[in-house]
Amino acid sequence: MKTFQQASAASTPVSPNTKRNLALGAAVGVLIGIALAVLRDRLDNTIKNRREIESISGKALVGTIPFDKERTTHPAVDFQDLTQSSSAEAFRELRTNLQFLEVDHPPRVIVVTSAIPSEGKTTTAVNLAISLAEAGHHVVLVEGDLRRPRVSKYMGLIGSVGVSTVLAGQAKVDEVLQPTKYEGLQAMASGPIPPNPSELLGSEASRAMLVELRSKFDYVIVDGAPLLPVTDSAVLTTHADGALLVTRYGHTKSNELTRAIGNLETIGAHVLGVVLALTPSKKGDMYSYSYNYTADTNLPAQVTPPVPAPASQAPAASLAPVSPPSPAPVHAPPTRQSAPWSASASPAAGPRTAESTQESDSHPRPRRSEAPHRNGTENPRLRK
């Protein structure tokens, strides 16, 4: 037996190879993650962009409301607060789009509803009414959800009288209207919860109530119940100019939106458009950007309407040059009292104004006489 080389122990283990295993694990993890993301995207049928809404429902997207966590505690947007300009501008855009949906016959009685609960319909109805009142319109907000009323809670209304009281013939419309803290906006609460909301909202008394509100206000915004669980909003929309359907980003499914629109079209109700609510400000698609163009808070803000300033009582010579007084007689020599006037007429002129004043003093400008000029050509006795 002959030894060719002495055996020695290896300094590093042959197996496992940590670097190779980490690289293989990372590659396999990335591939599995991509596959799961694609599978989830294929299986996810929730509404997320304009193209899906228009292709599924055949209706236009009339507004995109960004997600704002402050709306969970304060549903009403403060349109005067510069920090809430993103939400305020979104509702102003919705207001403008609604006004130009049908130029010849713009909708005035609008039912705001959704396919399923928790879509943001009540918040949308409240802020749409506030934005219309902000534009100078006379608006009434009606709590048409007679099962789970939320407008009374959000607006601080008295809920013991309202829609159900009027529809039952126990009160008149003017008796249940309540003022709000927003100028030009009144509200009508739901009243006591009735046992038959669908029958009340679909009755002739409901139609007469909306007709009376239309005659008293520029816009009537009705917060209705969801369409799929109950038929309250569907029958109520037949008395209105149309329904505004609110869908929640990543929550409302395509089949739910299709069924909700089908329920309205089956009974001949008009769908004005779809609103995509609670859209993320950073993960939105190409149709839901959030530019966040806020006002400059370093500048003074206007608190009260401007009051026209009274006419100034200062002499006119301090504001602008005035015409010289009536000319003196022919024999009167020009005076030097006009020099101070030329200096005070333009105080910002600096040294040049002073020089021009001195020059005008040393060479006074002769004034033109108003008397007839007696020369050889004008006086016939001097003609030869």
mmCIF file of C-alpha atoms in Angstrom:
data_model
loop_
_atom_site.group_PDB
_atom_site.id
_atom_site.type_symbol
_atom_site.label_atom_id
_atom_site.label_comp_id
_atom_site.label_asym_id
_atom_site.label_seq_id
_atom_site.Cartn_x
_atom_site.Cartn_y
_atom_site.Cartn_z
ATOM 1 C CA MET A 1 0.000 0.000 0.000
ATOM 2 C CA LYS A 2 1.393 3.333 -1.067
ATOM 3 C CA THR A 3 0.258 6.751 0.134
ATOM 4 C CA PHE A 4 0.138 9.385 -2.603
ATOM 5 C CA GLN A 5 -1.343 12.317 -0.545
ATOM 6 C CA GLN A 6 -2.069 12.840 3.076
ATOM 7 C CA ALA A 7 -5.796 13.306 3.882
ATOM 8 C CA SER A 8 -6.848 16.565 5.586
ATOM 9 C CA ALA A 9 -10.149 17.909 6.948
ATOM 10 C CA ALA A 10 -11.871 20.662 4.910
ATOM 11 C CA SER A 11 -11.989 24.124 6.461
ATOM 12 C CA THR A 12 -15.572 24.811 5.253
ATOM 13 C CA PRO A 13 -18.525 22.428 5.138
ATOM 14 C CA VAL A 14 -19.471 21.030 1.769
ATOM 15 C CA SER A 15 -23.168 21.008 2.627
ATOM 16 C CA PRO A 16 -25.303 22.977 3.244
ATOM 17 C CA ASN A 17 -24.237 25.864 0.955
ATOM 18 C CA THR A 18 -25.775 28.865 2.691
ATOM 19 C CA LYS A 19 -25.320 31.437 -0.088
ATOM 20 C CA ARG A 20 -26.669 29.141 -2.765
ATOM 21 C CA ASN A 21 -29.648 28.139 -0.668
ATOM 22 C CA LEU A 22 -30.493 31.783 0.144
ATOM 23 C CA ALA A 23 -30.339 32.742 -3.518
ATOM 24 C CA LEU A 24 -32.529 29.826 -4.543
ATOM 25 C CA GLY A 25 -34.989 30.568 -1.745
ATOM 26 C CA ALA A 26 -35.246 34.235 -2.737
ATOM 27 C CA ALA A 27 -35.833 33.369 -6.395
ATOM 28 C CA VAL A 28 -38.476 30.782 -5.571
ATOM 29 C CA GLY A 29 -40.173 33.206 -3.133
ATOM 30 C CA VAL A 30 -40.340 35.952 -5.757
ATOM 31 C CA LEU A 31 -41.856 33.570 -8.287
ATOM 32 C CA ILE A 32 -44.437 32.312 -5.793
ATOM 33 C CA GLY A 33 -45.306 35.896 -4.785
ATOM 34 C CA ILE A 34 -45.835 36.934 -8.393
ATOM 35 C CA ALA A 35 -47.996 33.901 -9.016
ATOM 36 C CA LEU A 36 -50.142 34.612 -5.957
ATOM 37 C CA ALA A 37 -50.496 38.280 -6.917
ATOM 38 C CA VAL A 38 -51.632 37.374 -10.419
ATOM 39 C CA LEU A 39 -54.047 34.794 -9.029
ATOM 40 C CA ARG A 40 -55.463 37.264 -6.552
ATOM 41 C CA ASP A 41 -55.872 39.883 -9.244
ATOM 42 C CA ARG A 42 -57.701 37.401 -11.425
ATOM 43 C CA LEU A 43 -60.000 36.347 -8.607
ATOM 44 C CA ASP A 44 -60.576 39.906 -7.304
ATOM 45 C CA ASN A 45 -63.762 41.277 -8.874
ATOM 46 C CA THR A 46 -64.101 44.453 -6.799
ATOM 47 C CA ILE A 47 -64.473 47.895 -8.397
ATOM 48 C CA LYS A 48 -61.239 49.885 -8.510
ATOM 49 C CA ASN A 49 -61.171 52.183 -11.529
ATOM 50 C CA ARG A 50 -63.184 54.062 -14.122
ATOM 51 C CA ARG A 51 -62.814 51.474 -16.865
ATOM 52 C CA GLU A 52 -64.395 48.759 -14.732
ATOM 53 C CA ILE A 53 -67.309 51.002 -13.779
ATOM 54 C CA GLU A 54 -68.056 52.077 -17.334
ATOM 55 C CA SER A 55 -67.675 48.578 -18.776
ATOM 56 C CA ILE A 56 -69.777 46.878 -16.094
ATOM 57 C CA SER A 57 -72.520 49.429 -15.527
ATOM 58 C CA GLY A 58 -72.504 51.420 -18.752
ATOM 59 C CA LYS A 59 -72.739 54.586 -16.627
ATOM 60 C CA ALA A 60 -70.317 57.464 -16.315
ATOM 61 C CA LEU A 61 -68.067 58.027 -13.312
ATOM 62 C CA VAL A 62 -69.171 61.453 -12.051
ATOM 63 C CA GLY A 63 -66.946 61.700 -8.987
ATOM 64 C CA THR A 64 -63.992 60.223 -7.123
ATOM 65 C CA ILE A 65 -63.868 60.772 -3.358
ATOM 66 C CA PRO A 66 -60.468 60.186 -1.699
ATOM 67 C CA PHE A 67 -60.097 58.288 1.552
ATOM 68 C CA ASP A 68 -59.819 60.543 4.587
ATOM 69 C CA LYS A 69 -59.650 58.954 8.026
ATOM 70 C CA GLU A 70 -61.039 62.143 9.565
ATOM 71 C CA ARG A 71 -64.403 61.388 7.929
ATOM 72 C CA THR A 72 -64.889 58.508 10.377
ATOM 73 C CA THR A 73 -65.213 60.999 13.254
ATOM 74 C CA HIS A 74 -66.344 64.118 11.356
ATOM 75 C CA PRO A 75 -68.364 63.091 8.288
ATOM 76 C CA ALA A 76 -69.067 66.675 7.206
ATOM 77 C CA VAL A 77 -66.188 68.337 5.357
ATOM 78 C CA ASP A 78 -65.237 71.835 6.449
ATOM 79 C CA PHE A 79 -65.040 73.577 3.090
ATOM 80 C CA GLN A 80 -63.379 76.620 4.666
ATOM 81 C CA ASP A 81 -60.534 74.584 6.193
ATOM 82 C CA LEU A 82 -57.477 74.767 3.962
ATOM 83 C CA THR A 83 -56.147 71.443 5.279
ATOM 84 C CA GLN A 84 -59.199 69.598 3.900
ATOM 85 C CA SER A 85 -58.887 70.963 0.386
ATOM 86 C CA SER A 86 -58.477 67.503 -1.161
ATOM 87 C CA SER A 87 -61.843 66.237 0.094
ATOM 88 C CA ALA A 88 -63.512 69.600 -0.460
ATOM 89 C CA GLU A 89 -62.369 69.816 -4.080
ATOM 90 C CA ALA A 90 -63.527 66.252 -4.720
ATOM 91 C CA PHE A 91 -67.077 67.148 -3.674
ATOM 92 C CA ARG A 92 -66.925 70.414 -5.607
ATOM 93 C CA GLU A 93 -65.979 68.417 -8.685
ATOM 94 C CA LEU A 94 -68.914 66.068 -8.047
ATOM 95 C CA ARG A 95 -71.209 69.070 -7.710
ATOM 96 C CA THR A 96 -70.009 70.502 -11.020
ATOM 97 C CA ASN A 97 -70.366 67.200 -12.855
ATOM 98 C CA LEU A 98 -73.936 66.765 -11.610
ATOM 99 C CA GLN A 99 -74.884 70.251 -12.735
ATOM 100 C CA PHE A 100 -73.646 69.542 -16.253
ATOM 101 C CA LEU A 101 -74.941 65.987 -16.666
ATOM 102 C CA GLU A 102 -77.998 67.271 -18.511
ATOM 103 C CA VAL A 103 -77.526 70.904 -19.414
ATOM 104 C CA ASP A 104 -81.111 71.488 -20.571
ATOM 105 C CA HIS A 105 -82.704 69.663 -17.615
ATOM 106 C CA PRO A 106 -80.167 69.349 -14.768
ATOM 107 C CA PRO A 107 -81.241 66.980 -11.954
ATOM 108 C CA ARG A 108 -82.603 68.734 -8.896
ATOM 109 C CA VAL A 109 -84.070 65.876 -6.843
ATOM 110 C CA ILE A 110 -81.288 63.316 -6.371
ATOM 111 C CA VAL A 111 -81.354 60.060 -4.412
ATOM 112 C CA VAL A 112 -77.896 59.044 -3.133
ATOM 113 C CA THR A 113 -77.736 55.288 -2.617
ATOM 114 C CA SER A 114 -75.402 52.296 -2.883
ATOM 115 C CA ALA A 115 -75.510 48.609 -3.682
ATOM 116 C CA ILE A 116 -74.672 47.342 -0.180
ATOM 117 C CA PRO A 117 -74.167 48.980 3.244
ATOM 118 C CA SER A 118 -70.937 50.686 4.365
ATOM 119 C CA GLU A 119 -70.181 52.189 0.961
ATOM 120 C CA GLY A 120 -70.061 55.835 2.088
ATOM 121 C CA LYS A 121 -73.411 56.951 0.671
ATOM 122 C CA THR A 122 -74.493 59.007 3.709
ATOM 123 C CA THR A 123 -71.187 60.872 3.875
ATOM 124 C CA THR A 124 -71.434 61.547 0.154
ATOM 125 C CA ALA A 125 -75.023 62.818 0.469
ATOM 126 C CA VAL A 126 -74.177 65.125 3.382
ATOM 127 C CA ASN A 127 -71.133 66.687 1.749
ATOM 128 C CA LEU A 128 -72.809 66.974 -1.644
ATOM 129 C CA ALA A 129 -75.601 68.985 -0.016
ATOM 130 C CA ILE A 130 -73.075 71.182 1.815
ATOM 131 C CA SER A 131 -71.117 71.814 -1.390
ATOM 132 C CA LEU A 132 -74.291 72.834 -3.229
ATOM 133 C CA ALA A 133 -75.197 75.207 -0.401
ATOM 134 C CA GLU A 134 -71.666 76.593 -0.494
ATOM 135 C CA ALA A 135 -72.238 77.526 -4.137
ATOM 136 C CA GLY A 136 -75.184 79.718 -3.118
ATOM 137 C CA HIS A 137 -78.043 77.279 -3.749
ATOM 138 C CA HIS A 138 -81.006 76.679 -1.446
ATOM 139 C CA VAL A 139 -80.682 72.983 -0.558
ATOM 140 C CA VAL A 140 -82.585 70.513 1.618
ATOM 141 C CA LEU A 141 -81.072 67.227 2.830
ATOM 142 C CA VAL A 142 -83.682 64.505 3.340
ATOM 143 C CA GLU A 143 -83.020 61.432 5.454
ATOM 144 C CA GLY A 144 -84.676 58.855 3.230
ATOM 145 C CA ASP A 145 -83.185 55.805 4.943
ATOM 146 C CA LEU A 146 -86.036 54.816 7.257
ATOM 147 C CA ARG A 147 -84.267 51.697 8.522
ATOM 148 C CA ARG A 148 -80.798 52.850 9.625
ATOM 149 C CA PRO A 149 -80.902 56.676 9.617
ATOM 150 C CA ARG A 150 -77.507 58.330 9.952
ATOM 151 C CA VAL A 151 -78.049 61.910 8.744
ATOM 152 C CA SER A 152 -79.627 62.939 12.057
ATOM 153 C CA LYS A 153 -76.557 61.718 13.907
ATOM 154 C CA TYR A 154 -74.095 63.381 11.537
ATOM 155 C CA MET A 155 -75.919 66.727 11.377
ATOM 156 C CA GLY A 156 -77.191 66.891 14.956
ATOM 157 C CA LEU A 157 -80.895 66.838 14.030
ATOM 158 C CA ILE A 158 -83.941 66.035 16.099
ATOM 159 C CA GLY A 159 -85.048 62.617 14.845
ATOM 160 C CA SER A 160 -88.448 62.389 16.501
ATOM 161 C CA VAL A 161 -90.208 64.066 13.554
ATOM 162 C CA GLY A 162 -89.421 63.966 9.873
ATOM 163 C CA VAL A 163 -90.139 61.997 6.710
ATOM 164 C CA SER A 164 -92.245 59.262 8.272
ATOM 165 C CA THR A 165 -94.290 61.869 10.136
ATOM 166 C CA VAL A 166 -95.076 63.722 6.905
ATOM 167 C CA LEU A 167 -95.849 60.551 4.943
ATOM 168 C CA ALA A 168 -98.223 59.391 7.700
ATOM 169 C CA GLY A 169 -100.106 62.679 7.478
ATOM 170 C CA GLN A 170 -99.227 63.754 11.024
ATOM 171 C CA ALA A 171 -97.265 66.880 10.052
ATOM 172 C CA LYS A 172 -96.585 69.213 7.167
ATOM 173 C CA VAL A 173 -93.303 69.679 5.368
ATOM 174 C CA ASP A 174 -92.659 73.168 6.752
ATOM 175 C CA GLU A 175 -93.186 71.890 10.284
ATOM 176 C CA VAL A 176 -90.437 69.246 10.156
ATOM 177 C CA LEU A 177 -87.740 71.169 8.290
ATOM 178 C CA GLN A 178 -84.766 71.906 10.555
ATOM 179 C CA PRO A 179 -82.061 74.542 10.048
ATOM 180 C CA THR A 180 -78.399 73.576 10.027
ATOM 181 C CA LYS A 181 -75.234 75.480 10.785
ATOM 182 C CA TYR A 182 -74.578 75.773 7.051
ATOM 183 C CA GLU A 183 -76.057 78.783 5.317
ATOM 184 C CA GLY A 184 -78.614 77.828 2.686
ATOM 185 C CA LEU A 185 -78.956 74.222 3.884
ATOM 186 C CA GLN A 186 -81.967 72.777 5.694
ATOM 187 C CA ALA A 187 -82.537 69.163 6.679
ATOM 188 C CA MET A 188 -85.414 66.768 7.243
ATOM 189 C CA ALA A 189 -84.851 63.857 9.613
ATOM 190 C CA SER A 190 -86.303 60.399 9.129
ATOM 191 C CA GLY A 191 -88.741 60.552 12.017
ATOM 192 C CA PRO A 192 -89.891 57.443 13.906
ATOM 193 C CA ILE A 193 -88.955 54.137 12.243
ATOM 194 C CA PRO A 194 -92.101 52.859 10.474
ATOM 195 C CA PRO A 195 -93.008 49.173 10.090
ATOM 196 C CA ASN A 196 -93.431 49.515 6.302
ATOM 197 C CA PRO A 197 -90.728 51.829 4.878
ATOM 198 C CA SER A 198 -91.019 50.569 1.278
ATOM 199 C CA GLU A 199 -94.765 51.178 1.145
ATOM 200 C CA LEU A 200 -94.436 54.669 2.605
ATOM 201 C CA LEU A 201 -91.623 55.729 0.250
ATOM 202 C CA GLY A 202 -93.446 54.357 -2.773
ATOM 203 C CA SER A 203 -96.762 56.003 -1.940
ATOM 204 C CA GLU A 204 -98.353 59.042 -3.535
ATOM 205 C CA ALA A 205 -97.671 60.964 -0.340
ATOM 206 C CA SER A 206 -93.943 60.478 -0.954
ATOM 207 C CA ARG A 207 -94.280 61.823 -4.488
ATOM 208 C CA ALA A 208 -96.252 64.842 -3.238
ATOM 209 C CA MET A 209 -93.609 65.516 -0.562
ATOM 210 C CA LEU A 210 -90.786 65.582 -3.127
ATOM 211 C CA VAL A 211 -92.851 67.793 -5.439
ATOM 212 C CA GLU A 212 -93.372 70.276 -2.611
ATOM 213 C CA LEU A 213 -89.684 70.225 -1.694
ATOM 214 C CA ARG A 214 -88.769 70.788 -5.346
ATOM 215 C CA SER A 215 -90.925 73.925 -5.397
ATOM 216 C CA LYS A 216 -89.281 75.278 -2.232
ATOM 217 C CA PHE A 217 -85.614 74.455 -2.849
ATOM 218 C CA ASP A 218 -83.096 74.528 -5.671
ATOM 219 C CA TYR A 219 -81.817 71.025 -4.870
ATOM 220 C CA VAL A 220 -83.252 68.108 -2.897
ATOM 221 C CA ILE A 221 -80.631 65.548 -1.804
ATOM 222 C CA VAL A 222 -82.109 62.307 -0.416
ATOM 223 C CA ASP A 223 -79.996 59.789 1.481
ATOM 224 C CA GLY A 224 -81.557 56.437 0.585
ATOM 225 C CA ALA A 225 -81.130 52.897 1.832
ATOM 226 C CA PRO A 226 -78.906 50.343 0.019
ATOM 227 C CA LEU A 227 -80.452 48.847 -3.107
ATOM 228 C CA LEU A 228 -79.706 45.149 -2.759
ATOM 229 C CA PRO A 229 -80.946 44.455 0.799
ATOM 230 C CA VAL A 230 -84.199 46.475 0.434
ATOM 231 C CA THR A 231 -86.211 48.202 -2.292
ATOM 232 C CA ASP A 232 -86.719 51.530 -0.489
ATOM 233 C CA SER A 233 -84.353 53.587 -2.655
ATOM 234 C CA ALA A 234 -85.542 51.961 -5.871
ATOM 235 C CA VAL A 235 -89.164 53.039 -5.384
ATOM 236 C CA LEU A 236 -88.042 56.428 -4.061
ATOM 237 C CA THR A 237 -85.962 57.065 -7.189
ATOM 238 C CA THR A 238 -89.074 56.799 -9.357
ATOM 239 C CA HIS A 239 -90.278 60.027 -7.712
ATOM 240 C CA ALA A 240 -86.921 61.792 -8.203
ATOM 241 C CA ASP A 241 -84.845 62.940 -11.161
ATOM 242 C CA GLY A 242 -82.422 60.054 -10.719
ATOM 243 C CA ALA A 243 -80.127 58.114 -8.439
ATOM 244 C CA LEU A 244 -76.467 58.629 -7.692
ATOM 245 C CA LEU A 245 -74.878 55.237 -7.020
ATOM 246 C CA VAL A 246 -71.939 55.203 -4.581
ATOM 247 C CA THR A 247 -69.394 52.374 -4.809
ATOM 248 C CA ARG A 248 -66.499 51.793 -2.455
ATOM 249 C CA TYR A 249 -63.006 51.263 -3.804
ATOM 250 C CA GLY A 250 -61.938 47.638 -3.401
ATOM 251 C CA HIS A 251 -65.157 46.724 -1.574
ATOM 252 C CA THR A 252 -68.072 46.759 -3.999
ATOM 253 C CA LYS A 253 -68.031 43.760 -6.320
ATOM 254 C CA SER A 254 -68.801 43.976 -9.998
ATOM 255 C CA ASN A 255 -71.816 41.681 -9.771
ATOM 256 C CA GLU A 256 -73.239 43.782 -6.926
ATOM 257 C CA LEU A 257 -72.965 46.934 -9.005
ATOM 258 C CA THR A 258 -74.585 45.195 -11.962
ATOM 259 C CA ARG A 259 -77.492 43.959 -9.844
ATOM 260 C CA ALA A 260 -78.038 47.361 -8.233
ATOM 261 C CA ILE A 261 -78.244 49.139 -11.586
ATOM 262 C CA GLY A 262 -80.471 46.377 -12.912
ATOM 263 C CA ASN A 263 -82.885 46.859 -10.012
ATOM 264 C CA LEU A 264 -83.212 50.537 -10.825
ATOM 265 C CA GLU A 265 -83.590 50.101 -14.566
ATOM 266 C CA THR A 266 -86.179 47.360 -14.136
ATOM 267 C CA ILE A 267 -88.669 49.744 -12.558
ATOM 268 C CA GLY A 268 -87.809 52.599 -14.912
ATOM 269 C CA ALA A 269 -85.662 54.631 -12.506
ATOM 270 C CA HIS A 270 -82.945 56.838 -13.940
ATOM 271 C CA VAL A 271 -79.293 56.348 -12.929
ATOM 272 C CA LEU A 272 -77.393 59.631 -13.062
ATOM 273 C CA GLY A 273 -73.945 58.143 -12.576
ATOM 274 C CA VAL A 274 -71.554 56.337 -10.263
ATOM 275 C CA VAL A 275 -69.303 57.759 -7.543
ATOM 276 C CA LEU A 276 -66.136 55.904 -6.541
ATOM 277 C CA ALA A 277 -65.617 56.593 -2.838
ATOM 278 C CA LEU A 278 -62.778 55.962 -0.388
ATOM 279 C CA THR A 279 -60.113 55.748 -3.069
ATOM 280 C CA PRO A 280 -56.533 55.587 -1.733
ATOM 281 C CA SER A 281 -54.572 58.749 -2.374
ATOM 282 C CA LYS A 282 -51.330 56.940 -3.349
ATOM 283 C CA LYS A 283 -52.476 53.650 -4.811
ATOM 284 C CA GLY A 284 -55.198 54.950 -7.074
ATOM 285 C CA ASP A 285 -55.231 54.235 -10.756
ATOM 286 C CA MET A 286 -54.535 56.770 -13.461
ATOM 287 C CA TYR A 287 -58.000 58.275 -13.040
ATOM 288 C CA SER A 288 -57.812 58.923 -9.297
ATOM 289 C CA TYR A 289 -54.816 61.115 -8.588
ATOM 290 C CA SER A 290 -54.500 63.228 -5.470
ATOM 291 C CA TYR A 291 -52.565 66.377 -6.285
ATOM 292 C CA ASN A 292 -52.971 68.050 -2.865
ATOM 293 C CA TYR A 293 -52.913 71.628 -4.161
ATOM 294 C CA THR A 294 -53.519 73.523 -0.928
ATOM 295 C CA ALA A 295 -53.585 77.223 -0.243
ATOM 296 C CA ASP A 296 -50.593 79.069 1.188
ATOM 297 C CA THR A 297 -51.208 79.219 4.947
ATOM 298 C CA ASN A 298 -48.506 81.885 5.368
ATOM 299 C CA LEU A 299 -50.740 84.453 3.684
ATOM 300 C CA PRO A 300 -53.584 86.163 5.592
ATOM 301 C CA ALA A 301 -56.948 84.438 5.160
ATOM 302 C CA GLN A 302 -60.181 86.305 4.561
ATOM 303 C CA VAL A 303 -62.564 85.858 7.464
ATOM 304 C CA THR A 304 -65.414 88.232 6.688
ATOM 305 C CA PRO A 305 -66.717 89.456 3.340
ATOM 306 C CA PRO A 306 -64.806 92.497 2.124
ATOM 307 C CA VAL A 307 -66.456 95.848 2.787
ATOM 308 C CA PRO A 308 -65.950 98.554 0.146
ATOM 309 C CA ALA A 309 -63.650 101.259 1.451
ATOM 310 C CA PRO A 310 -65.165 104.756 1.716
ATOM 311 C CA ALA A 311 -64.117 107.391 -0.734
ATOM 312 C CA SER A 312 -60.892 109.094 0.270
ATOM 313 C CA GLN A 313 -61.196 112.660 1.561
ATOM 314 C CA ALA A 314 -57.596 113.518 0.704
ATOM 315 C CA PRO A 315 -56.973 116.321 -1.801
ATOM 316 C CA ALA A 316 -57.013 115.205 -5.351
ATOM 317 C CA ALA A 317 -53.547 116.631 -5.886
ATOM 318 C CA SER A 318 -52.034 113.902 -3.658
ATOM 319 C CA LEU A 319 -53.469 111.129 -5.853
ATOM 320 C CA ALA A 320 -53.057 112.311 -9.410
ATOM 321 C CA PRO A 321 -52.191 115.497 -11.282
ATOM 322 C CA VAL A 322 -55.155 117.747 -11.769
ATOM 323 C CA SER A 323 -55.813 120.295 -14.405
ATOM 324 C CA PRO A 324 -54.510 123.759 -13.557
ATOM 325 C CA PRO A 325 -56.938 126.428 -12.448
ATOM 326 C CA SER A 326 -58.618 128.761 -14.858
ATOM 327 C CA PRO A 327 -56.093 130.825 -16.763
ATOM 328 C CA ALA A 328 -55.119 134.193 -15.405
ATOM 329 C CA PRO A 329 -55.620 137.409 -17.383
ATOM 330 C CA VAL A 330 -53.248 138.221 -20.173
ATOM 331 C CA HIS A 331 -51.329 140.855 -18.266
ATOM 332 C CA ALA A 332 -50.796 138.591 -15.227
ATOM 333 C CA PRO A 333 -47.325 137.029 -15.230
ATOM 334 C CA PRO A 334 -47.014 133.298 -14.526
ATOM 335 C CA THR A 335 -46.565 132.465 -10.870
ATOM 336 C CA ARG A 336 -44.248 129.944 -9.269
ATOM 337 C CA GLN A 337 -46.902 128.300 -7.085
ATOM 338 C CA SER A 338 -47.135 125.309 -9.400
ATOM 339 C CA ALA A 339 -43.699 124.010 -8.451
ATOM 340 C CA PRO A 340 -44.749 122.445 -5.121
ATOM 341 C CA TRP A 341 -47.664 120.772 -6.878
ATOM 342 C CA SER A 342 -45.364 119.029 -9.361
ATOM 343 C CA ALA A 343 -43.181 117.753 -6.525
ATOM 344 C CA SER A 344 -46.093 116.412 -4.468
ATOM 345 C CA ALA A 345 -47.838 114.856 -7.433
ATOM 346 C CA SER A 346 -45.218 112.135 -7.754
ATOM 347 C CA PRO A 347 -43.483 111.579 -4.415
ATOM 348 C CA ALA A 348 -41.810 108.400 -5.633
ATOM 349 C CA ALA A 349 -39.962 110.135 -8.451
ATOM 350 C CA GLY A 350 -36.889 110.855 -6.300
ATOM 351 C CA PRO A 351 -34.128 113.226 -7.446
ATOM 352 C CA ARG A 352 -35.403 113.374 -10.993
ATOM 353 C CA THR A 353 -38.622 114.950 -9.776
ATOM 354 C CA ALA A 354 -36.692 117.559 -7.831
ATOM 355 C CA GLU A 355 -34.541 118.399 -10.859
ATOM 356 C CA SER A 356 -37.555 118.689 -13.066
ATOM 357 C CA THR A 357 -39.127 120.972 -10.452
ATOM 358 C CA GLN A 358 -36.076 123.251 -10.368
ATOM 359 C CA GLU A 359 -35.974 123.343 -14.115
ATOM 360 C CA SER A 360 -39.647 124.270 -14.288
ATOM 361 C CA ASP A 361 -38.993 127.033 -11.723
ATOM 362 C CA SER A 362 -36.112 128.554 -13.692
ATOM 363 C CA HIS A 363 -37.959 128.358 -16.998
ATOM 364 C CA PRO A 364 -41.624 128.810 -16.312
ATOM 365 C CA ARG A 365 -43.910 127.695 -19.083
ATOM 366 C CA PRO A 366 -45.852 130.614 -20.544
ATOM 367 C CA ARG A 367 -49.567 130.221 -20.403
ATOM 368 C CA ARG A 368 -51.757 130.625 -23.390
ATOM 369 C CA SER A 369 -53.980 133.656 -23.236
ATOM 370 C CA GLU A 370 -57.698 133.318 -23.721
ATOM 371 C CA ALA A 371 -58.029 136.900 -24.978
ATOM 372 C CA PRO A 372 -58.147 137.433 -28.745
ATOM 373 C CA HIS A 373 -54.690 137.823 -30.186
ATOM 374 C CA ARG A 374 -54.251 141.299 -31.593
ATOM 375 C CA ASN A 375 -51.633 141.077 -34.271
ATOM 376 C CA GLY A 376 -51.274 142.515 -37.694
ATOM 377 C CA THR A 377 -53.263 139.788 -39.343
ATOM 378 C CA GLU A 378 -56.164 139.772 -36.869
ATOM 379 C CA ASN A 379 -56.614 143.556 -36.412
ATOM 380 C CA PRO A 380 -58.085 144.995 -39.551
ATOM 381 C CA ARG A 381 -56.927 148.507 -38.666
ATOM 382 C CA LEU A 382 -53.283 147.381 -38.887
ATOM 383 C CA ARG A 383 -53.652 145.812 -42.311
ATOM 384 C CA LYS A 384 -51.975 147.618 -45.124
#
